PDB file of C-alpha atoms in Angstrom:
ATOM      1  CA  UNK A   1      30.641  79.116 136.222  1.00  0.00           C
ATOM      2  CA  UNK A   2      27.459  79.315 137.922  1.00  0.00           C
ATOM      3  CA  UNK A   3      27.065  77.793 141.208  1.00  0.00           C
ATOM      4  CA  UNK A   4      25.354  74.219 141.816  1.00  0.00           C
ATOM      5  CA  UNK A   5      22.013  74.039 142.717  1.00  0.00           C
ATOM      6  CA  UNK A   6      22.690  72.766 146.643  1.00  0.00           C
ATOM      7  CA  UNK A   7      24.756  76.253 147.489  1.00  0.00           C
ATOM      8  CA  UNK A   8      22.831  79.528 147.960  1.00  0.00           C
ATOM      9  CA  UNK A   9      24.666  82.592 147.525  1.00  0.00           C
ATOM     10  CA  UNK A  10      23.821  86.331 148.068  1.00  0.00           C
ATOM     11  CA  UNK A  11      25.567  87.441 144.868  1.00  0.00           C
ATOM     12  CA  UNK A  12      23.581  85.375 142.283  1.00  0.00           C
ATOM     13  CA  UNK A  13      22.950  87.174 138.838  1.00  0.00           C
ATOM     14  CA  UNK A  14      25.570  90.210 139.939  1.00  0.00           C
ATOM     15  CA  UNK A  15      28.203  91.036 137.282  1.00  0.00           C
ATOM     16  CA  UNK A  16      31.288  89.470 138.370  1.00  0.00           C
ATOM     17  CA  UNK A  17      33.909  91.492 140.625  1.00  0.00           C
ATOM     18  CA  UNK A  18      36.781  89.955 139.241  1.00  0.00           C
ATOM     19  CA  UNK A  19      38.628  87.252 140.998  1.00  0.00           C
ATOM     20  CA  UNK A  20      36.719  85.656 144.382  1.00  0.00           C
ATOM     21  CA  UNK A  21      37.588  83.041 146.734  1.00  0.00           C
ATOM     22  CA  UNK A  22      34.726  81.212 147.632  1.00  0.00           C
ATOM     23  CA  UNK A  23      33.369  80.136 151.217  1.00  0.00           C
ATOM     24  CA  UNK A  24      31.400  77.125 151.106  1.00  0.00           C
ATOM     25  CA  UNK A  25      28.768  77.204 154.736  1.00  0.00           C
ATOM     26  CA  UNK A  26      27.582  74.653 156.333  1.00  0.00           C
ATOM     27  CA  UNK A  27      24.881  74.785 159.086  1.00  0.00           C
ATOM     28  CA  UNK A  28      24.108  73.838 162.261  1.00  0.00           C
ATOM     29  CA  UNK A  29      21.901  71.275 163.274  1.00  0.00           C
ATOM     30  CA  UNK A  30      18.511  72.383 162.019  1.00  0.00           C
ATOM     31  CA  UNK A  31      19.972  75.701 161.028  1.00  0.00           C
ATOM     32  CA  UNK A  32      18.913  77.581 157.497  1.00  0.00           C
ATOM     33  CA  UNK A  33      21.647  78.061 155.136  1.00  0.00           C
ATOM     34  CA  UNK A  34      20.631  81.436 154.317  1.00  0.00           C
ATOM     35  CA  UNK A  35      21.539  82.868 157.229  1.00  0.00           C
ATOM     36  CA  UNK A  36      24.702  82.736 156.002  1.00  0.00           C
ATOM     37  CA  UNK A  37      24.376  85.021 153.367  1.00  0.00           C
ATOM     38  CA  UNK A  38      24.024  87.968 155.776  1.00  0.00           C
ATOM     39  CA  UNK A  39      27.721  87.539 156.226  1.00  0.00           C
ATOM     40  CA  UNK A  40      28.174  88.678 152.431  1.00  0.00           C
ATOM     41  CA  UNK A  41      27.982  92.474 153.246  1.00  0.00           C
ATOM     42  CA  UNK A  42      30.889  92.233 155.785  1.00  0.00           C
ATOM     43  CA  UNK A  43      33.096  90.400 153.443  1.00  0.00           C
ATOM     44  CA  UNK A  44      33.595  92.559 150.669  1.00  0.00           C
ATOM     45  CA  UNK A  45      33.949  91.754 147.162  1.00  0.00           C
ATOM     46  CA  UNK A  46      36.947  89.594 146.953  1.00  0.00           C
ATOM     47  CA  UNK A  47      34.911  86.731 149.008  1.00  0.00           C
ATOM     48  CA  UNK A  48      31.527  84.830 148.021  1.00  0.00           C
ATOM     49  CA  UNK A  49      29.795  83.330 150.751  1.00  0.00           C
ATOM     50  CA  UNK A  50      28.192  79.769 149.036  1.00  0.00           C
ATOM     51  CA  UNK A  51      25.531  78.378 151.859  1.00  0.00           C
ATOM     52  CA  UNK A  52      24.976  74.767 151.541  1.00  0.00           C
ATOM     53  CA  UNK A  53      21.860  73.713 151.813  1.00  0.00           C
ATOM     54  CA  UNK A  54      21.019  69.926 152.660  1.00  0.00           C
ATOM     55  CA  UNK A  55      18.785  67.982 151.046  1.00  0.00           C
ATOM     56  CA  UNK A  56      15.088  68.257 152.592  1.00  0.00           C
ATOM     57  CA  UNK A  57      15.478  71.620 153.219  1.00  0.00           C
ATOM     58  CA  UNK A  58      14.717  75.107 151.449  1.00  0.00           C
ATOM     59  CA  UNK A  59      14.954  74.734 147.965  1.00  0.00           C
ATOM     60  CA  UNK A  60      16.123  71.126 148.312  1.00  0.00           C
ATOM     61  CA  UNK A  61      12.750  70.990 150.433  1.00  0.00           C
ATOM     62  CA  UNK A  62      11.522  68.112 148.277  1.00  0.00           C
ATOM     63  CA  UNK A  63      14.360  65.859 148.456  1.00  0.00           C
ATOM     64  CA  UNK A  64      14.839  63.264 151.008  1.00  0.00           C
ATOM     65  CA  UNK A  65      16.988  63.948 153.996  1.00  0.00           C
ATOM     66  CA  UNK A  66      20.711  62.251 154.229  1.00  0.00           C
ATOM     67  CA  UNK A  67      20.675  59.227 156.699  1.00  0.00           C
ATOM     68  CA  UNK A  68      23.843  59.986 157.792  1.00  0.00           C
ATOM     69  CA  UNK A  69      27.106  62.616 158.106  1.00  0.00           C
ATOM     70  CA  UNK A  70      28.964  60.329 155.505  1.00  0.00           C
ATOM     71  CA  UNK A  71      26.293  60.581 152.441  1.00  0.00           C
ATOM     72  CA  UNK A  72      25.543  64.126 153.523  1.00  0.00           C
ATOM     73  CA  UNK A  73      29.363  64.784 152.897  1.00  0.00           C
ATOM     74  CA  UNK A  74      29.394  62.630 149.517  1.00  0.00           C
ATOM     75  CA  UNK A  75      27.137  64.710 148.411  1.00  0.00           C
ATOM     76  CA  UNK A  76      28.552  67.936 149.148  1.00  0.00           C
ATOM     77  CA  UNK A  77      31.672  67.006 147.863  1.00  0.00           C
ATOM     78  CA  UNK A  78      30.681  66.049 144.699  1.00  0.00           C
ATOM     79  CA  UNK A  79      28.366  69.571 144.695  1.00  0.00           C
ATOM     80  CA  UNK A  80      31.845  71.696 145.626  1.00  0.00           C
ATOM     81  CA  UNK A  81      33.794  69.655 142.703  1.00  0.00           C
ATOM     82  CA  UNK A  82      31.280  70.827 139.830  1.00  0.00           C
ATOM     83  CA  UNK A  83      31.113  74.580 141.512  1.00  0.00           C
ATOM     84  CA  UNK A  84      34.756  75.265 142.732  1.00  0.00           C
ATOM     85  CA  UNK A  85      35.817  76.898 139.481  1.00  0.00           C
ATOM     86  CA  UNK A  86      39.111  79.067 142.019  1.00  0.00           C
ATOM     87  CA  UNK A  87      40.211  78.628 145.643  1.00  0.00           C
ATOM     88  CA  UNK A  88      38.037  77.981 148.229  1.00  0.00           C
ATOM     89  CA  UNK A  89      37.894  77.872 151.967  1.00  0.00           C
ATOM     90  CA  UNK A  90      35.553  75.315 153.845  1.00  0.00           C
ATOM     91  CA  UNK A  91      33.741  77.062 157.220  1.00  0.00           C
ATOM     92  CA  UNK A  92      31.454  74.689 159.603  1.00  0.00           C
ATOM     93  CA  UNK A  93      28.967  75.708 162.690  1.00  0.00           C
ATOM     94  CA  UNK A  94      29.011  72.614 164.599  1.00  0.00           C
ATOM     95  CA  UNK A  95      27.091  70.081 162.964  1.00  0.00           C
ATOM     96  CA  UNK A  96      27.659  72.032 160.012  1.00  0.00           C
ATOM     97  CA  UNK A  97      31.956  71.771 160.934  1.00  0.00           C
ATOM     98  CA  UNK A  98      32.048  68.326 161.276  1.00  0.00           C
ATOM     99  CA  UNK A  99      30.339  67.613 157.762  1.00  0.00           C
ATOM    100  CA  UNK A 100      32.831  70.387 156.366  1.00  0.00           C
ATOM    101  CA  UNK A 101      35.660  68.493 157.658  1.00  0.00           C
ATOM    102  CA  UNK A 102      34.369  64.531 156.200  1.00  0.00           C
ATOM    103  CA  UNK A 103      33.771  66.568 153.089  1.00  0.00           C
ATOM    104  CA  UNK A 104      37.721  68.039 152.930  1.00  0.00           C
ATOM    105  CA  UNK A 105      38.558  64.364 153.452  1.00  0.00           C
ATOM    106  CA  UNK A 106      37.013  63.614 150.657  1.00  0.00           C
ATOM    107  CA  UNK A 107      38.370  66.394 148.616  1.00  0.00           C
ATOM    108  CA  UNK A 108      41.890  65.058 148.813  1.00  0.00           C
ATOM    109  CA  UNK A 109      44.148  66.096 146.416  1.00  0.00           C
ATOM    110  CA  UNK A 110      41.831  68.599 145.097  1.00  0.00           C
ATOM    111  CA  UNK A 111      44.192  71.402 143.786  1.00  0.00           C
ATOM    112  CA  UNK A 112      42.185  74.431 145.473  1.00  0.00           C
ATOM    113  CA  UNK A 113      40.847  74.033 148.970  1.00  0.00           C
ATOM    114  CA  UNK A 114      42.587  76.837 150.966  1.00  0.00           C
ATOM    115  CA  UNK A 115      41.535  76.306 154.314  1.00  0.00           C
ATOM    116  CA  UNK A 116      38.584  74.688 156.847  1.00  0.00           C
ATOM    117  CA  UNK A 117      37.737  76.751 159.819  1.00  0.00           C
ATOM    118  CA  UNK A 118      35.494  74.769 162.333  1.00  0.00           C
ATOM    119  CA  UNK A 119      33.434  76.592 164.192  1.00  0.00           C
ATOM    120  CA  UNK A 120      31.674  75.164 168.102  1.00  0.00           C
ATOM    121  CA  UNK A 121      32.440  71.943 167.470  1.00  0.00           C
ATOM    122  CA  UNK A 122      34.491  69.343 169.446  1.00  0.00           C
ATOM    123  CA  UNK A 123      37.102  67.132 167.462  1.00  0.00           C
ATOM    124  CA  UNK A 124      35.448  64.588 165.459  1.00  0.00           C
ATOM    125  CA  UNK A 125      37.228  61.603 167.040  1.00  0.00           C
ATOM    126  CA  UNK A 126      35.320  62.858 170.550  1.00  0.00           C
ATOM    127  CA  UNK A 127      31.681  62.670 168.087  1.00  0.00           C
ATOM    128  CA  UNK A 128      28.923  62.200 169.335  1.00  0.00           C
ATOM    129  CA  UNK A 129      28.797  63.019 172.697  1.00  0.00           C
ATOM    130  CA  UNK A 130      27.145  61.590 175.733  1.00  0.00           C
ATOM    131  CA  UNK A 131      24.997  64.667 175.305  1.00  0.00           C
ATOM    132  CA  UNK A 132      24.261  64.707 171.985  1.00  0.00           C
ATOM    133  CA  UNK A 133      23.571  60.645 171.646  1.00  0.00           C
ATOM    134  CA  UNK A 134      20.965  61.217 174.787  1.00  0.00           C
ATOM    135  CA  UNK A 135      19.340  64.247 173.195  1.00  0.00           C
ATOM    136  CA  UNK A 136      18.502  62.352 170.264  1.00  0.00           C
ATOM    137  CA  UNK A 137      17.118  59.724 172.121  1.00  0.00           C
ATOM    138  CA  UNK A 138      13.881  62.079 173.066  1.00  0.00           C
ATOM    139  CA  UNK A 139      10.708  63.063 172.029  1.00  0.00           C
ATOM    140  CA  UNK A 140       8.353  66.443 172.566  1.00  0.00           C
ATOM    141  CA  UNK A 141       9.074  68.515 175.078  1.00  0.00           C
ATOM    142  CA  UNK A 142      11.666  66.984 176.606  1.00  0.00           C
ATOM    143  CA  UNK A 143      13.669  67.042 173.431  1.00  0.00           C
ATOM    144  CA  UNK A 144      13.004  70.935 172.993  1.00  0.00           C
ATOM    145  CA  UNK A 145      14.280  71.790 176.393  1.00  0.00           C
ATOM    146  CA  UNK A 146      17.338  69.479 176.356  1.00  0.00           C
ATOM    147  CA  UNK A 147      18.274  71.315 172.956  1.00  0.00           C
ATOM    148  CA  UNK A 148      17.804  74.831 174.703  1.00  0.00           C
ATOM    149  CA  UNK A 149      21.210  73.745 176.726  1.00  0.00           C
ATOM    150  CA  UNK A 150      22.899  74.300 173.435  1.00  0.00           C
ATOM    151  CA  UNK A 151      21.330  77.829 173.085  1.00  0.00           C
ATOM    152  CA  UNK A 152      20.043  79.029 169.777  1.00  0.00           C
ATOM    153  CA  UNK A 153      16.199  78.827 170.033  1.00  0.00           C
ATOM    154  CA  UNK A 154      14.138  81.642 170.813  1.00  0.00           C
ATOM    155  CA  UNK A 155      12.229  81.501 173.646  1.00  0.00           C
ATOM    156  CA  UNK A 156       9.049  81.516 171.933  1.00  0.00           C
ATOM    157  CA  UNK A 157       9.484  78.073 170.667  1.00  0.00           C
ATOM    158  CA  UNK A 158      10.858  76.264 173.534  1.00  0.00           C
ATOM    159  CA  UNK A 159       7.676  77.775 175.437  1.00  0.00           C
ATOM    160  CA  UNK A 160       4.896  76.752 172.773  1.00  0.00           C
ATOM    161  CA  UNK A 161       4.702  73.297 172.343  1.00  0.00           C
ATOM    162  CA  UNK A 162       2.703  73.653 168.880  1.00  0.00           C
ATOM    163  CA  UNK A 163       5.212  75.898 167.109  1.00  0.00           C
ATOM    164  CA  UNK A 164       7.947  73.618 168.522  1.00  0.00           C
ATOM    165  CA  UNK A 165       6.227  70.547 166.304  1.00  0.00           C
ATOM    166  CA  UNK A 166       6.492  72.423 163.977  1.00  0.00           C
ATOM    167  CA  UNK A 167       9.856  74.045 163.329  1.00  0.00           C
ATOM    168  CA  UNK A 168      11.818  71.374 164.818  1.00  0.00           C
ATOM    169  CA  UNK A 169      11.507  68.067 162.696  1.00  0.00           C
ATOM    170  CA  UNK A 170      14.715  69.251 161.034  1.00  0.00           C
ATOM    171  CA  UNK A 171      16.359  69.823 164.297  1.00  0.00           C
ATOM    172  CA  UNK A 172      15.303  66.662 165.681  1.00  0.00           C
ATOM    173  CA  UNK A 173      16.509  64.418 162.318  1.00  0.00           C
ATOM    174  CA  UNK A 174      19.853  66.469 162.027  1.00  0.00           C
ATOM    175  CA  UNK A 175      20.503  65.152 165.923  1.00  0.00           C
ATOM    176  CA  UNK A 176      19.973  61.724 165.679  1.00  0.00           C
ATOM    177  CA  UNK A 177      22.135  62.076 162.467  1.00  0.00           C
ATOM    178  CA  UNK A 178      25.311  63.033 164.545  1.00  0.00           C
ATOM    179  CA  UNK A 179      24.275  60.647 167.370  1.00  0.00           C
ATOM    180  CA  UNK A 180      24.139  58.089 164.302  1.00  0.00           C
ATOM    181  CA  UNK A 181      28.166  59.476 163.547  1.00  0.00           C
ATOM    182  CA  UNK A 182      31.287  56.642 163.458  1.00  0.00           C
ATOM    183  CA  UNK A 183      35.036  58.555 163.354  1.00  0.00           C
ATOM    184  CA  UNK A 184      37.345  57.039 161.489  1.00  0.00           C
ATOM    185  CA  UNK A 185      40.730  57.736 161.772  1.00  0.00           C
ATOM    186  CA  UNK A 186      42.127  58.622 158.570  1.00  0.00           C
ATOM    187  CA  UNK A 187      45.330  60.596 157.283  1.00  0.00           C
ATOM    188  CA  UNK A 188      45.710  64.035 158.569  1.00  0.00           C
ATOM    189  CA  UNK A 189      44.092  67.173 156.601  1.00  0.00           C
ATOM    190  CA  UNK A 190      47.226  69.182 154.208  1.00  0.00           C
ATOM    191  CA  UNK A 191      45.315  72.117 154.262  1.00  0.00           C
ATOM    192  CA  UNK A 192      45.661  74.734 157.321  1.00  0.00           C
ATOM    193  CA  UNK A 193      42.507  74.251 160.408  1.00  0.00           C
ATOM    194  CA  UNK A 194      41.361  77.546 162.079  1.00  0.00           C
ATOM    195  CA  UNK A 195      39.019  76.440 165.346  1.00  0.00           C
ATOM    196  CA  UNK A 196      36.812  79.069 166.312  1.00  0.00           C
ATOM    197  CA  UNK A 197      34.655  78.457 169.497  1.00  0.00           C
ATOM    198  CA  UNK A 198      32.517  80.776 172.093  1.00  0.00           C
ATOM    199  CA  UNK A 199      34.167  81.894 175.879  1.00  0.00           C
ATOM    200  CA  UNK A 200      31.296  80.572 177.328  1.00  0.00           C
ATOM    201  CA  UNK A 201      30.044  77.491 175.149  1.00  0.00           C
ATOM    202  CA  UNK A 202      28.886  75.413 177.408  1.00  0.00           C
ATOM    203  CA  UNK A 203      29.092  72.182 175.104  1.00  0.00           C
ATOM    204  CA  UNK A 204      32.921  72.848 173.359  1.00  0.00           C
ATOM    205  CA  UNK A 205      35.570  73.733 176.168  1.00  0.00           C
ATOM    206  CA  UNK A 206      39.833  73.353 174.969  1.00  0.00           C
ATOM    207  CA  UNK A 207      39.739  69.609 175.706  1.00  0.00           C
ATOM    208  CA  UNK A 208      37.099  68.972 173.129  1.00  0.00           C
ATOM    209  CA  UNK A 209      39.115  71.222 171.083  1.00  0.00           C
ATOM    210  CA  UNK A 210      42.530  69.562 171.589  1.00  0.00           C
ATOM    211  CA  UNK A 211      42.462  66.321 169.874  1.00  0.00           C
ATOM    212  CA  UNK A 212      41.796  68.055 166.697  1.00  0.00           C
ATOM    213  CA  UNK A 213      45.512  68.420 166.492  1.00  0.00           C
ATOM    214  CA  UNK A 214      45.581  64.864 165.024  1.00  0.00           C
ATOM    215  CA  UNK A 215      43.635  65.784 162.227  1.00  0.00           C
ATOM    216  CA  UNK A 216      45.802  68.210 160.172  1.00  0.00           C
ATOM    217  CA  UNK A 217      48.859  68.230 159.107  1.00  0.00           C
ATOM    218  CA  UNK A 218      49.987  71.793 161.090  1.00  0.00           C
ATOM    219  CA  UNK A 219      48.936  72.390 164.398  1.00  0.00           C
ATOM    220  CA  UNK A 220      45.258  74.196 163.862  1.00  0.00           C
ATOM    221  CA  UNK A 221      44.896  77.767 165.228  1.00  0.00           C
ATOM    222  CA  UNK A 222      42.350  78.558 167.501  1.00  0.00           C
ATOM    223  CA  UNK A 223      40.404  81.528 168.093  1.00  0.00           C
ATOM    224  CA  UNK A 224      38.268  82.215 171.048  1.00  0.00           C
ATOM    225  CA  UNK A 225      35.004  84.879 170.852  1.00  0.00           C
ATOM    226  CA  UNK A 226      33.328  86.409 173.018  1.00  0.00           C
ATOM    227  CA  UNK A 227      29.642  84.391 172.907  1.00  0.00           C
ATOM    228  CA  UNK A 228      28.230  81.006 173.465  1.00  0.00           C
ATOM    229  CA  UNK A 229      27.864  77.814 171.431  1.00  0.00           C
ATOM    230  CA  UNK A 230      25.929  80.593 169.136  1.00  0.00           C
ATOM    231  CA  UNK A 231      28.872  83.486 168.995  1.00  0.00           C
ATOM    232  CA  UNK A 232      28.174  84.640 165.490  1.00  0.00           C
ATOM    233  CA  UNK A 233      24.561  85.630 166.725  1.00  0.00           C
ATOM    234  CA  UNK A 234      23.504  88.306 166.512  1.00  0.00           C
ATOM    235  CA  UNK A 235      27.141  89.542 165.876  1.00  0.00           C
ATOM    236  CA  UNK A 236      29.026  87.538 163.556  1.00  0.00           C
ATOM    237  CA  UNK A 237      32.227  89.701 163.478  1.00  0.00           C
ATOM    238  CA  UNK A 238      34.290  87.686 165.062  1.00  0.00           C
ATOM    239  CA  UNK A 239      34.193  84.745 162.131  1.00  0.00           C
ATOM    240  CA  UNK A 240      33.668  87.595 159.218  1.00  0.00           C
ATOM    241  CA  UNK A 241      37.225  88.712 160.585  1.00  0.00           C
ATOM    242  CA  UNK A 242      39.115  85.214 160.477  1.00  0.00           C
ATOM    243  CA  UNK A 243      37.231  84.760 157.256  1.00  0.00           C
ATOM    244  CA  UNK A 244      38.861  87.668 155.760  1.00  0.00           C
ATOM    245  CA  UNK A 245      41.815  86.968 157.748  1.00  0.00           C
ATOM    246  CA  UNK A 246      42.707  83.570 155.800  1.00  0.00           C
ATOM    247  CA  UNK A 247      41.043  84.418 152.654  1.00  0.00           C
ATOM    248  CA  UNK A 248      43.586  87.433 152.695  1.00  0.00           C
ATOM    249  CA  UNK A 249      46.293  84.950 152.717  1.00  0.00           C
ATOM    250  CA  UNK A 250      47.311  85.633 156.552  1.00  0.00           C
ATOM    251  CA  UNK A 251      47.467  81.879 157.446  1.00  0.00           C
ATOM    252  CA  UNK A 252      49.057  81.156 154.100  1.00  0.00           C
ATOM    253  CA  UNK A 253      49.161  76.998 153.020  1.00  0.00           C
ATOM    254  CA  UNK A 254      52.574  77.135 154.650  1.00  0.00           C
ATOM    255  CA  UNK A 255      51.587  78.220 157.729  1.00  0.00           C
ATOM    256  CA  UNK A 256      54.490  80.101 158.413  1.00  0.00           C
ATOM    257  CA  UNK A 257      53.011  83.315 159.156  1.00  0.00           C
ATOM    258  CA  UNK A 258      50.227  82.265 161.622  1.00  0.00           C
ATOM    259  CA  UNK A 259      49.819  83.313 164.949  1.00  0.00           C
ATOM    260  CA  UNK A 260      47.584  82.563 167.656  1.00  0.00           C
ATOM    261  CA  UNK A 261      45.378  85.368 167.800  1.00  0.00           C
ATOM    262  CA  UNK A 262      41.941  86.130 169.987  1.00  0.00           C
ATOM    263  CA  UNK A 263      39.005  87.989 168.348  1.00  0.00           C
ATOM    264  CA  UNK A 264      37.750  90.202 171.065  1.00  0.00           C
TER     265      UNK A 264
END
C-alpha cells in the first residue's frame, strides 16, 4: 500500500523487503521532516522510517498551516489510518512528541500501534511552559536569540538578522502553536511509552519527565543520551538503537521484558 501523501519516506519506489514495521516522525518545532530519513540507513530493512510532514511545509508547502496541536493531530491520524497497512511505532522530537502522543489518543483501539517513544519533551499535562508561552510572545531578534536557549540553530542564522526572516516563519508559527496548547486529561495510553531525553537539555530535566507516568497504562521507560535538547544531532545513535530496540520486540506490548536501560 503506498504511503499517504503527508509522510516522506527514504524507501519510496524500492521493491519491497518483505515484512516492515513502520516509524511514523514527527518534527520539531520548525524542523524538516526529511531529516528523518537519514535515520533509514541505520535501521536496516525490517524498519521504514515515514517522516510526517505538516501542512505548509515541503511538499505540503502550499497548504495552510494547522492553527493548533489538536487539528495538526486530526490530521495525522487520519493520514496514519489510510497508510498503516502492519504495525507501527509512533516517535516524537519535542514539538514533534507531543503531537505524536494527541495523535495515539486518537488512534484508540487501532489494532496496530506498537509503541510511542517521546523524545525532549516534558509531559504534556506540564505544556506549554513559562518558557515556551514567553518565547512566542516575541518578535525579530529577540525571538531568534530566546530560541537559541533551546539549541538547534546554527550560528549563522541567529547572527544574520536577514537569513533569520527568512528561515524562521515556520519556527516562529510552530511556537505560538504549542504556547496556543490546552492538556486534557484523558484515559491513559495501552500501548508501551519509551522517553528519550538529552544529559544536558537544558529545557526537559526528570521532573518534566515524571508526570508522564499518568499517561500510559505501564510505567514508561526512560532513556537518557548523551547530548542536549538536540541529542540525535549530529549523532542520532542513541534513538536509531531504542528504535530497533522496540521494533525488535524488546519492550514487547506486555511489557514484561523491559528494563531501564541508558544509551551511552
Amino acid at each position: 500500500m503506498p504511503v499517504a501523501l503527508p509522510f516522506l519516506t527514504a524507501t519510496a519506489g524500492r521493491p519491497a523487503a518483505g515484512p516492515r514495521t513502520r516509524v511514523f516522525c514527527f518534527p520539531h518545532a520548525g524542523g524538516s521532516p526529511r531529516a528523518f530519513l537519514r535515520w533509514q540507513s541505520s535501521l536496516g530493512d525490517d524498519i521504514e522510517v515515514a517522516a510526517f510532514c505538516p501542512p505548509g511545509r515541503d511538499q505540503r508547502h502550499r497548504e495552510p498551516r494547522a492553527a493548533s496541536v489538536a487539528e495538526l493531530a486530526a490530521g495525522a491520524a487520519e493520514a496514519v489510518r489510510a497508510a498503516a497497512d502492519g504495525p507501527f511505532v509512533f516517535f516524537g522530537h519535542s514539538l514533534g512528541a507531543l503531537v505524536a502522543f494527541e495523535t495515539a489518543r486518537l488512534l484508540r483501539g487501532h489494532p496496530q500501534p506498537h509503541h510511542l517513544i517521546a523524545s525532549g519533551c516534558a509531559a504534556p499535562s506540564l505544556l506549554p511552559t513559562r518558557r515556551v508561552v514567553e518565547t512566542a510572545r516575541l518578535e525579530g531578534r529577540a525571538f531568534t536569540e530566546a530560541v537559541g536557549f533551546f539549541g538547534g540553530l546554527p550560528p549563522e542564522v541567529v547572527d544574520d538578522e536577514e537569513i533569520a526572516e527568512l528561515l524562521l516563519p515556520a519556527l516562529r508559527a510552530d511556537f505560538r502553536m504549542v504556547a496556543g496548547y490546552r492538556y486534557l486529561p484523558g484515559a491513559p495510553l495501552d500501548l508501551p511509552v519509551t522517553l528519550v531525553n538529552g544529559r544536558d537539555d537544558p529545557h526537559v530535566d526528570g521532573a518534566a519527565l515524571r508526570p508522564w507516568a499518568r499517561e500510559a497504562v505501564r510505567p514508561p521507560q526512560t532513556h537518557w543520551v548523551d547530548g542536549g535538547h538536540f541529542h540525535f544531532d549530529p549523532d542520532p545513535t542513541g534513538v536509531t538503537t531504542v528504535l530497533r530496540s522496540v521494533t525488535s520486540g524488546t519492550g514487547d506490548a506486555d511489557g514484561e521484558r523491559w528494563e531501564h536501560v541508558e544509551v551511552i
